[in-house]
Every structure is written in structure tokens, then in C-alpha cells.
mmCIF file with all atom_site columns, C-alpha atoms and ligand atoms in Angstrom:
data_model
loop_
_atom_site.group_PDB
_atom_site.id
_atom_site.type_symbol
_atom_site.label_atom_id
_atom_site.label_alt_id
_atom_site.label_comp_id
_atom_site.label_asym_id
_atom_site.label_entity_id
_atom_site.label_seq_id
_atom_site.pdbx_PDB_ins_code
_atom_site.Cartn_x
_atom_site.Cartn_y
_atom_site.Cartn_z
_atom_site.occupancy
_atom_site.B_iso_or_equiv
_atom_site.pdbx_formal_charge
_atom_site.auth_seq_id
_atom_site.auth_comp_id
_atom_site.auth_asym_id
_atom_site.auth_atom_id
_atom_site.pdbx_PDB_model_num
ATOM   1   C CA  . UNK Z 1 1   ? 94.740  167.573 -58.228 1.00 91.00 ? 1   UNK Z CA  1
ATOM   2   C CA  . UNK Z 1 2   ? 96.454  169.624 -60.879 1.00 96.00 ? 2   UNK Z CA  1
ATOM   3   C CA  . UNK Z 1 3   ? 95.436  173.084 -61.367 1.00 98.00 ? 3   UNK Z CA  1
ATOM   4   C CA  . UNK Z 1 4   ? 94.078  172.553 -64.537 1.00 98.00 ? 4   UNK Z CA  1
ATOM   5   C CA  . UNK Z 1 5   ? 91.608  169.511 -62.940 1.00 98.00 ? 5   UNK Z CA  1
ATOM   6   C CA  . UNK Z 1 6   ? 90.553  172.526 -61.077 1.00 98.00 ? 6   UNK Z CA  1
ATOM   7   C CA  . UNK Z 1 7   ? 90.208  174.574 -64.212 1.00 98.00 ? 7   UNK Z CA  1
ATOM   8   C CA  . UNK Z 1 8   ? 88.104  171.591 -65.651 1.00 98.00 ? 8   UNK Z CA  1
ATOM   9   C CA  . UNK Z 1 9   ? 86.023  171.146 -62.456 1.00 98.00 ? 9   UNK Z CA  1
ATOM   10  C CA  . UNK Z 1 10  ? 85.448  174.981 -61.667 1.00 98.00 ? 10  UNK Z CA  1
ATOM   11  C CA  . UNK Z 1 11  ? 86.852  174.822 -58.928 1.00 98.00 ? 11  UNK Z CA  1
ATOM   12  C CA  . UNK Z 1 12  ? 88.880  177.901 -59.484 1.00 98.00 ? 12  UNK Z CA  1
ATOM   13  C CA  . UNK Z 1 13  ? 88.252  181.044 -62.007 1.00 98.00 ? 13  UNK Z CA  1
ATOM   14  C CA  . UNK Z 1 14  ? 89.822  180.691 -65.558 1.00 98.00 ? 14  UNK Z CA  1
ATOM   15  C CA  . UNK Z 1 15  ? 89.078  182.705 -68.731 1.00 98.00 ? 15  UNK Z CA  1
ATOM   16  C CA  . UNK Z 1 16  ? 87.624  179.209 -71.169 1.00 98.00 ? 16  UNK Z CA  1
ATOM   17  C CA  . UNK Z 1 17  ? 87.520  180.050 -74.612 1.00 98.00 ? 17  UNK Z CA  1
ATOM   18  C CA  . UNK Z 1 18  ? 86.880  176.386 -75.748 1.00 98.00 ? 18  UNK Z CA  1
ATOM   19  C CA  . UNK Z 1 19  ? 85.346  173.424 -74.565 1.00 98.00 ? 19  UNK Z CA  1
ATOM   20  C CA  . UNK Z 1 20  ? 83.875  169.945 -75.896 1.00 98.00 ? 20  UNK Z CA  1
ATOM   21  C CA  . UNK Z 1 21  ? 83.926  166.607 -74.481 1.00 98.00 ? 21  UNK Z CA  1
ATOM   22  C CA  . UNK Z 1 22  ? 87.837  165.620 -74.496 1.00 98.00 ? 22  UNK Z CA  1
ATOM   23  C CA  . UNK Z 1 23  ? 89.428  168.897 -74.065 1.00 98.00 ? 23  UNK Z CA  1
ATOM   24  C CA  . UNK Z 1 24  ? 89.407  172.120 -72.817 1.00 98.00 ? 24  UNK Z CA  1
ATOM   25  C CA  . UNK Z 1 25  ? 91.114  175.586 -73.703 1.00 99.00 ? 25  UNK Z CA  1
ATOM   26  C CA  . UNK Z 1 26  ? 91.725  178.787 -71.650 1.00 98.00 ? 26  UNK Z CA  1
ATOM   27  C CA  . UNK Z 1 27  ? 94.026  181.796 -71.693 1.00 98.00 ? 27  UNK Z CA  1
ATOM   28  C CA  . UNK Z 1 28  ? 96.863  181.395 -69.784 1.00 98.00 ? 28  UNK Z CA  1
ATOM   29  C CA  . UNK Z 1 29  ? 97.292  183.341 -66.837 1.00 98.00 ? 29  UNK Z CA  1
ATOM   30  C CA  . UNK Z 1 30  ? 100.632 184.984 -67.655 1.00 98.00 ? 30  UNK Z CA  1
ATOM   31  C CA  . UNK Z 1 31  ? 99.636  185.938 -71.177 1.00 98.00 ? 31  UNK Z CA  1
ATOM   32  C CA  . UNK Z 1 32  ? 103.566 185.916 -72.338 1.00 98.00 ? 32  UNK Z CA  1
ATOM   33  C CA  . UNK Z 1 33  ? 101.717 187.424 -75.384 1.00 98.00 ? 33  UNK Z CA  1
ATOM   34  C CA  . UNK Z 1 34  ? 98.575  188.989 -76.142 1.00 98.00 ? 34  UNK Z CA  1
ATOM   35  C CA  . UNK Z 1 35  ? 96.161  185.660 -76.530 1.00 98.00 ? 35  UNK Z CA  1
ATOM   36  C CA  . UNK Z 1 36  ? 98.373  183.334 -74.989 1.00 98.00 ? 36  UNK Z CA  1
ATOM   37  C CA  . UNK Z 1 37  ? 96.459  180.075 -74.957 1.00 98.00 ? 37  UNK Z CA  1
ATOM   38  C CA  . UNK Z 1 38  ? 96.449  176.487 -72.919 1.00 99.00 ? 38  UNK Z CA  1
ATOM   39  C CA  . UNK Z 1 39  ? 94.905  173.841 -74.281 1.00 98.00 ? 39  UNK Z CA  1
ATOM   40  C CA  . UNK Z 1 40  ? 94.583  170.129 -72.164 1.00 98.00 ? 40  UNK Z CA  1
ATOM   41  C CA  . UNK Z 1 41  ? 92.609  167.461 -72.329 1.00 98.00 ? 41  UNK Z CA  1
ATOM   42  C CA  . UNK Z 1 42  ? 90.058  167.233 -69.572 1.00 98.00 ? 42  UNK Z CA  1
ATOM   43  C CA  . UNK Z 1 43  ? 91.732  163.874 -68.326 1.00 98.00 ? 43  UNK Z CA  1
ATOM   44  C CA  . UNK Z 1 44  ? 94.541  164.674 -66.431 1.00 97.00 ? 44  UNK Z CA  1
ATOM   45  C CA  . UNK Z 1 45  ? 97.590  162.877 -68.215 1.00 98.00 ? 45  UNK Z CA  1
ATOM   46  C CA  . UNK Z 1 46  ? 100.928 164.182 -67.225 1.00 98.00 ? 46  UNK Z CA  1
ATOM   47  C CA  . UNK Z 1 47  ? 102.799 164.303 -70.489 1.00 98.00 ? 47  UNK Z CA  1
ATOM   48  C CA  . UNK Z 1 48  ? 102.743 163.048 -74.474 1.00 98.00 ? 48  UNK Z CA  1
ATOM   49  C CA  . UNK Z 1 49  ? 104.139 159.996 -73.250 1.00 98.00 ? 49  UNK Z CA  1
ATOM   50  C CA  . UNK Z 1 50  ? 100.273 159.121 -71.800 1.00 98.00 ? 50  UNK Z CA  1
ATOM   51  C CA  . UNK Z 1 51  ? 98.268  160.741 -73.926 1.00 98.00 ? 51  UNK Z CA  1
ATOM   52  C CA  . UNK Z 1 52  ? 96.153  158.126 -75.712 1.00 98.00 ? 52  UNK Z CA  1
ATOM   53  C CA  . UNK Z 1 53  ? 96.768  158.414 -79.712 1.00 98.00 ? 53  UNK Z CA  1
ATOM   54  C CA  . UNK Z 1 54  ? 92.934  159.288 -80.220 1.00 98.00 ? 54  UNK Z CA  1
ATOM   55  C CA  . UNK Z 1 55  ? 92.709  162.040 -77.795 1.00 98.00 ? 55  UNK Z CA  1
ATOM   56  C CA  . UNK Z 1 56  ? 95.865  163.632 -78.647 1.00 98.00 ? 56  UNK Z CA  1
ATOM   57  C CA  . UNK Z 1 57  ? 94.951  163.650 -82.758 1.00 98.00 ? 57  UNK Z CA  1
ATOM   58  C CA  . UNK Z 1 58  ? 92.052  165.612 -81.593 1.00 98.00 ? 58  UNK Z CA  1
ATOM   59  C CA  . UNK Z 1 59  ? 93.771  167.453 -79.277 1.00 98.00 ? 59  UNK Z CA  1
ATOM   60  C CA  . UNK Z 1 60  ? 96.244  168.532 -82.382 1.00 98.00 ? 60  UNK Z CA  1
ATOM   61  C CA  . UNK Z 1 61  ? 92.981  169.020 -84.660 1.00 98.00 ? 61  UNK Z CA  1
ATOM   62  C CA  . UNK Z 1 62  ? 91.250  171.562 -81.726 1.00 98.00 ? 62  UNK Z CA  1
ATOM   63  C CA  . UNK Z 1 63  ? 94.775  173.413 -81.374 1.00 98.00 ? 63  UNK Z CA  1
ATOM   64  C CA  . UNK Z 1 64  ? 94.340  173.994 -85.069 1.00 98.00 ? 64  UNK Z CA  1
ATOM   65  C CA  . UNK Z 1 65  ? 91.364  175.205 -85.234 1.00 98.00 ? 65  UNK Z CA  1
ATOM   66  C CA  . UNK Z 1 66  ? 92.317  177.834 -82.177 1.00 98.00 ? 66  UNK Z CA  1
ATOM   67  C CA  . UNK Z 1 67  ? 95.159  178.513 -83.936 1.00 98.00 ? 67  UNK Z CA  1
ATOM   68  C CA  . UNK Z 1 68  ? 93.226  180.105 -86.451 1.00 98.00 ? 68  UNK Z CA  1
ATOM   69  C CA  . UNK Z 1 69  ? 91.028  181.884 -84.386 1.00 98.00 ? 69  UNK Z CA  1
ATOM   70  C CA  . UNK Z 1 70  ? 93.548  183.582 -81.983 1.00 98.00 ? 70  UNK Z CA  1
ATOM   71  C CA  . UNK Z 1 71  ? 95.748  184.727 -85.084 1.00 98.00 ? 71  UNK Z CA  1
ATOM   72  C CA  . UNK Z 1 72  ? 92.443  186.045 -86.522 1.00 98.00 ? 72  UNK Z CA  1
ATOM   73  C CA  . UNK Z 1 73  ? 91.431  187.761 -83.575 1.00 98.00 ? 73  UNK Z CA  1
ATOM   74  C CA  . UNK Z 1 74  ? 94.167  189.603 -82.915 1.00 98.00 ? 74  UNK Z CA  1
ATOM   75  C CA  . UNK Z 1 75  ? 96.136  189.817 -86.416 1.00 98.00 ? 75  UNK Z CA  1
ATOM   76  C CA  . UNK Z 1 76  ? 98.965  188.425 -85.022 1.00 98.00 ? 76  UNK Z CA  1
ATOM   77  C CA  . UNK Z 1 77  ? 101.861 187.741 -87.767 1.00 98.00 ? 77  UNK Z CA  1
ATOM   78  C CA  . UNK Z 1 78  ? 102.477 184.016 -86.610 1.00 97.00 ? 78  UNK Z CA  1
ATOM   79  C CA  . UNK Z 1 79  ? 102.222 181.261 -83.965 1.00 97.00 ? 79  UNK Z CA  1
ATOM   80  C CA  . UNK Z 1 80  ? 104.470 179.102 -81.673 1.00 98.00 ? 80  UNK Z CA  1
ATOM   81  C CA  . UNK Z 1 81  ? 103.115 176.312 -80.152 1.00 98.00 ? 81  UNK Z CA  1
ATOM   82  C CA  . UNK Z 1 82  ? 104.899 174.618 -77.494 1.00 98.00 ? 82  UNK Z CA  1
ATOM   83  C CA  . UNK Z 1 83  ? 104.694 171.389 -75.489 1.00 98.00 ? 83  UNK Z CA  1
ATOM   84  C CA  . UNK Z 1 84  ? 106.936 171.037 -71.907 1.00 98.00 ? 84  UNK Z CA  1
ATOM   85  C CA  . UNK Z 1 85  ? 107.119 167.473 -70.561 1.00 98.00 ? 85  UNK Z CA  1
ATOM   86  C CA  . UNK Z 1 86  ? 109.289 166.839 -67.690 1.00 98.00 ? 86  UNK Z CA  1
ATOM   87  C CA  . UNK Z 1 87  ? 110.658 169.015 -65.284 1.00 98.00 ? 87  UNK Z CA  1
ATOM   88  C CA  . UNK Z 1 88  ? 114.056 169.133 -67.437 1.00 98.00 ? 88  UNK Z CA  1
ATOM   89  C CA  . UNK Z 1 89  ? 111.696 170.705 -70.525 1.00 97.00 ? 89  UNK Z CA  1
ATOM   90  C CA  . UNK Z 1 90  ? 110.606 173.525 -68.247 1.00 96.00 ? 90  UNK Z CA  1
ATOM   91  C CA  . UNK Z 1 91  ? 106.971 171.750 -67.406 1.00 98.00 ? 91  UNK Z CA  1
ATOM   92  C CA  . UNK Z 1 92  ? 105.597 173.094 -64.344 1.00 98.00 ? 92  UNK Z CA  1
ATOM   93  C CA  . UNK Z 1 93  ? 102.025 171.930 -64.424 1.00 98.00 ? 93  UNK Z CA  1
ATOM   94  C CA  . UNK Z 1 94  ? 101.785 167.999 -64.746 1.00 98.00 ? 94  UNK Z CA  1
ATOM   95  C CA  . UNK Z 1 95  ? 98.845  167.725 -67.195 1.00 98.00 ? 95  UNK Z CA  1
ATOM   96  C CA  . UNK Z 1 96  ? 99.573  167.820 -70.049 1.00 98.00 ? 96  UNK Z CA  1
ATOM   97  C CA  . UNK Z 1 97  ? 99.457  170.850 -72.088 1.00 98.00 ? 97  UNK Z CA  1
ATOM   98  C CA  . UNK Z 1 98  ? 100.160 172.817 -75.467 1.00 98.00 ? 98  UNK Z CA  1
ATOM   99  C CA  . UNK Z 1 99  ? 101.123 176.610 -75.219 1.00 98.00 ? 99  UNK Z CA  1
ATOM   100 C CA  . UNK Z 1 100 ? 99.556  178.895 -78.437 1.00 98.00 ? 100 UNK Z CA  1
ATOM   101 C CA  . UNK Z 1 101 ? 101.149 181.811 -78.196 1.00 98.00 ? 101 UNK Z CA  1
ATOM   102 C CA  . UNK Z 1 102 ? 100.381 184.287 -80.829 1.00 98.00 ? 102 UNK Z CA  1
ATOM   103 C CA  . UNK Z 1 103 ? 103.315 186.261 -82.233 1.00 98.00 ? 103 UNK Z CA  1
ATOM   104 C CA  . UNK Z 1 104 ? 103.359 189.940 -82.898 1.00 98.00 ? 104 UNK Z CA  1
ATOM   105 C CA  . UNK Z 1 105 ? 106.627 191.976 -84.219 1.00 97.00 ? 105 UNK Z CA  1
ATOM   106 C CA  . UNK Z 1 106 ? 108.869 193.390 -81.241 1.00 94.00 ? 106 UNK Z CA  1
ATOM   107 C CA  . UNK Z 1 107 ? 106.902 191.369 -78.882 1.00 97.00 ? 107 UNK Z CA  1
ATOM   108 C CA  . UNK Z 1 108 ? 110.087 190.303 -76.803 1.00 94.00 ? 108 UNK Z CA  1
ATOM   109 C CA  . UNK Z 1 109 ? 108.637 186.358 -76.429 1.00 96.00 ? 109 UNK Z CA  1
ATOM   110 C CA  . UNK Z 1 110 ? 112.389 184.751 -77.388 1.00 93.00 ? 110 UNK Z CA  1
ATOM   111 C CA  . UNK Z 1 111 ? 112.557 181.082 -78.520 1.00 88.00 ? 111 UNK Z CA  1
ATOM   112 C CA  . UNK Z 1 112 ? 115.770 180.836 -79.837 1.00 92.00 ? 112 UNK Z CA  1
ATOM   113 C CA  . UNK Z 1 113 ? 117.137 177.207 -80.494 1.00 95.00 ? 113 UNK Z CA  1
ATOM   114 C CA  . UNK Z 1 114 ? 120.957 177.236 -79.937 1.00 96.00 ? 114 UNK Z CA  1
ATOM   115 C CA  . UNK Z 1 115 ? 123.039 175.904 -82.655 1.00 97.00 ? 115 UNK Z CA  1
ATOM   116 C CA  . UNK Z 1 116 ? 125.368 173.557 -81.978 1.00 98.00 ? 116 UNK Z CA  1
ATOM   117 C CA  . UNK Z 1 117 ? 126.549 172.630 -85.716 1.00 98.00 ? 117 UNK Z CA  1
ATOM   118 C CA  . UNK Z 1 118 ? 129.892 173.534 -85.347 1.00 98.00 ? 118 UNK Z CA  1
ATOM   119 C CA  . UNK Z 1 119 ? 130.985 170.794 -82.525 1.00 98.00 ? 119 UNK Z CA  1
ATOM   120 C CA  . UNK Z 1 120 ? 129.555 168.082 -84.429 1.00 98.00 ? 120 UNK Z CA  1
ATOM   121 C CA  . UNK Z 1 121 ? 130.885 165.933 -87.884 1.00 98.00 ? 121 UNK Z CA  1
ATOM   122 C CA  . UNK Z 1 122 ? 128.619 163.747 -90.029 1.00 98.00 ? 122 UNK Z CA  1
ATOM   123 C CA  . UNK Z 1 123 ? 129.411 160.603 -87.806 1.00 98.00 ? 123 UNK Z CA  1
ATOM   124 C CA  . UNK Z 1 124 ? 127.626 162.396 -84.917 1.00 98.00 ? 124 UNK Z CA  1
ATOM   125 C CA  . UNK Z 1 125 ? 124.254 163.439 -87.029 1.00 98.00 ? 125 UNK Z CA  1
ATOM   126 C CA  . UNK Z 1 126 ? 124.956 159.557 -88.383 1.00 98.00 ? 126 UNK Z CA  1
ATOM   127 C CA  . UNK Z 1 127 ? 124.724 157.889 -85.243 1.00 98.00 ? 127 UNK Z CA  1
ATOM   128 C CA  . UNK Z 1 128 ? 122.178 160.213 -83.868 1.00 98.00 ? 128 UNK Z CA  1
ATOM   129 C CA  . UNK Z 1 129 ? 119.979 159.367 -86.814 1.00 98.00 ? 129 UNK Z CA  1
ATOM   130 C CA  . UNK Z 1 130 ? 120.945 155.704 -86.379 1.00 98.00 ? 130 UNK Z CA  1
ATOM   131 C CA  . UNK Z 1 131 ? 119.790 155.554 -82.343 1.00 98.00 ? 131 UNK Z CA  1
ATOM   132 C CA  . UNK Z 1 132 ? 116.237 157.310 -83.376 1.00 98.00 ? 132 UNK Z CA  1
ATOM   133 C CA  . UNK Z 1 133 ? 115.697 154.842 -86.456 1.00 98.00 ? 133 UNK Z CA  1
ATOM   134 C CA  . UNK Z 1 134 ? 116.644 151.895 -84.029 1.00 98.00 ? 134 UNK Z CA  1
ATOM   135 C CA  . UNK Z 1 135 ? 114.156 152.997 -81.035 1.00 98.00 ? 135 UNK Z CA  1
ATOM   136 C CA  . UNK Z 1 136 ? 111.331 153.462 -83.793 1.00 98.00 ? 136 UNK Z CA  1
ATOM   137 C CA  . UNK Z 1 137 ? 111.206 149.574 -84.893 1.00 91.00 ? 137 UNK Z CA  1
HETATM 138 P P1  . AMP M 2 .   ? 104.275 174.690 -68.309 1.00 67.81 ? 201 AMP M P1  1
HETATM 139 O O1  . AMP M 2 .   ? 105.431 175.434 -67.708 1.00 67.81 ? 201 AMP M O1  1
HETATM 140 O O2  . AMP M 2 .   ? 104.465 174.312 -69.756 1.00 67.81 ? 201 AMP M O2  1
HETATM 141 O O3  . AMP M 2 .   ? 103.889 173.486 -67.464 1.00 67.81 ? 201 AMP M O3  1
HETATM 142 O O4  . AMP M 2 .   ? 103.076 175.717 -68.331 1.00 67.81 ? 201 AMP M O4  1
HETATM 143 C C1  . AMP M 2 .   ? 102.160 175.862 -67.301 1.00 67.81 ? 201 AMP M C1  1
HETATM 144 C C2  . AMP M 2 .   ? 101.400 177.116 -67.590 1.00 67.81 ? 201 AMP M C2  1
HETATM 145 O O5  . AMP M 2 .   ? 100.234 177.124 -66.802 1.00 67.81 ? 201 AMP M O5  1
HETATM 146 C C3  . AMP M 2 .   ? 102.153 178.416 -67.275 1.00 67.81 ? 201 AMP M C3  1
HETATM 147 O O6  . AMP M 2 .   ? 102.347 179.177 -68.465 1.00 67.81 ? 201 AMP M O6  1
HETATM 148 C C4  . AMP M 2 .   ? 101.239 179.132 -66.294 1.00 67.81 ? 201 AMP M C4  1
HETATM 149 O O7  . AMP M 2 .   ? 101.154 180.514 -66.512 1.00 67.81 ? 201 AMP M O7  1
HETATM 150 C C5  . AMP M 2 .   ? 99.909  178.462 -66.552 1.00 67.81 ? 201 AMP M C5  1
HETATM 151 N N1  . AMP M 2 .   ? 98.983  178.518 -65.417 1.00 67.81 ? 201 AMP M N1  1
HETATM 152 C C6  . AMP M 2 .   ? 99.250  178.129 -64.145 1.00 67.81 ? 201 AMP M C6  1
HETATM 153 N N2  . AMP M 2 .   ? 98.159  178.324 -63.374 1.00 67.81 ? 201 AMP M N2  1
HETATM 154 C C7  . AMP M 2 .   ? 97.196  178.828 -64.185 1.00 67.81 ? 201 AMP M C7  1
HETATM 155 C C8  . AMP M 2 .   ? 95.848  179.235 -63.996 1.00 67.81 ? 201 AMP M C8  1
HETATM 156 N N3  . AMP M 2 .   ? 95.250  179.173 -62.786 1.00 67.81 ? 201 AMP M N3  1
HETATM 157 N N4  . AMP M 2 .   ? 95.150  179.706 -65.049 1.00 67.81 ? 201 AMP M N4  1
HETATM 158 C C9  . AMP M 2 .   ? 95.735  179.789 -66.261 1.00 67.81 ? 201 AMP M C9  1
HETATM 159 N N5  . AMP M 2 .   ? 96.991  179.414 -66.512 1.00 67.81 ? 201 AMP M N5  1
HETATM 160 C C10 . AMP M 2 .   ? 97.725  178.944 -65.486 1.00 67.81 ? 201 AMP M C10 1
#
């Protein structure tokens, strides 16, 4: 059982800000910023990969709506929402999950992508393209 079943089941303490049917959100216990957010669904699929294209629209819809409410209530200046799946992405709890992490200037929460432009010519981003087109059909 997954922490988060226990979360769901109150089986251990948690701070629940949302709930319905399909999903439930609660601050995260690390609070990397001020109103750091988890939401899951209550069903405990590990990753995107088994979400079930219903639950996960309103999933997306419910993170919206949160999103709203967290920048609201504590005037933060943006968002970043984040999604680990697999141990390689950083996941550490197997159900699956999307950080909201309010963002507040000088807050010290870094996300920075790193740019690898310069090692690559336009038969790389070609065939890169080309490999995502041909998994889609
Ligand atoms: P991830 O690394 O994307 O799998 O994120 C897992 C998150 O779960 C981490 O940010 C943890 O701080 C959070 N977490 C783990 N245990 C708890 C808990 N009991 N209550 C709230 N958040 C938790």
C-alpha cells in the first residue's frame, strides 16, 4: 500500500484540502513552497501510463481549479506543476501524482531545463520529430 492509499484510507494524518469521488488533494509534506500541493486519484495507479483517459481529464480539470485557488490564497506570482513517473524522472511515491507548487519571487524552488541546442543540427530535431510522429499512428 502506497502512502497515499493510506492518505485516501486515513490511515495516516494528511492536511486534505480537496476531495470528491475520483481524486483527492493534500499539501505535501515537504512544502518545497508555501502551498505546495499533491493531487492523486484515489485509485492507486502508478504512473500516466495507467491512468484511464476519463479519470486523468478530470484529474487535469480538479488541478485547475486548485490551481486557482492556491495562487489566490497566497498571491503567489505563478505555478509549476509537475508530474514524476519512473524512478529515472525522480518519482518516489508509485501512485500517481501531480506536484502544484505555487511560485513566489526569490523562493529558491529551481527548475531549470538544460539546453542542449548547441550539440544538435536540424537532422537531429528531424529525426527526433520523425520517431514521435511514427509512435503516435
Ligand atoms: P514524487 O517524488 O514525485 O513521487 O513525490 C512524492 C511526494 O510525496 C514528495 O514530494 C513527498 O514530500 C510527498 N509525500 C510523501 N509522504 C507524504 C505524506 N505522508 N504526506 C504528504 N506528502 C507526502
Amino acid at each position: 500500500m502506497t502512502v497515499f492509499e493510506m492518505i485516501v484510507a486515513r490511515k495516516i494524518p494528511s492536511h486534505i484540502v480537496y476531495e470528491d469521488d475520483l481524486v483527492i488533494a493534500f499539501l505535501d509534506i515537504q512544502q518545497t513552497t508555501k502551498g505546495h500541493t499533491l493531487i492523486v486519484p484515489k485509485e492507486p495507479y502508478e504512473n500516466i501510463f495507467d491512468m484511464p483517459k476519463d479519470l486523468l481529464k478530470h484529474l487535469i480539470a480538479v488541478t485547475q481549479k486548485l490551481a486557482f485557488s492556491i495562487k489566490n490564497a497566497f498571491n503567489a506570482s505563478g505555478i509549476n506543476l509537475l508530474n514524476n513517473n519512473g524512478v529515472v524522472a525522480g518519482q518516489t511515491v508509485f501512485h500517481y501524482h501531480f506536484h502544484i507548487i505555487p511560485r513566489y519571487e526569490d523562493d529558491n524552488f529551481d527548475i531549470t531545463f538544460s539546453n542542449n541546442a548547441d550539440q544538435l543540427n536540424e537532422d537531429d530535431y528531424k529525426n527526433r520529430a520523425a520517431l514521435i510522429k511514427a509512435a503516435l499512428s
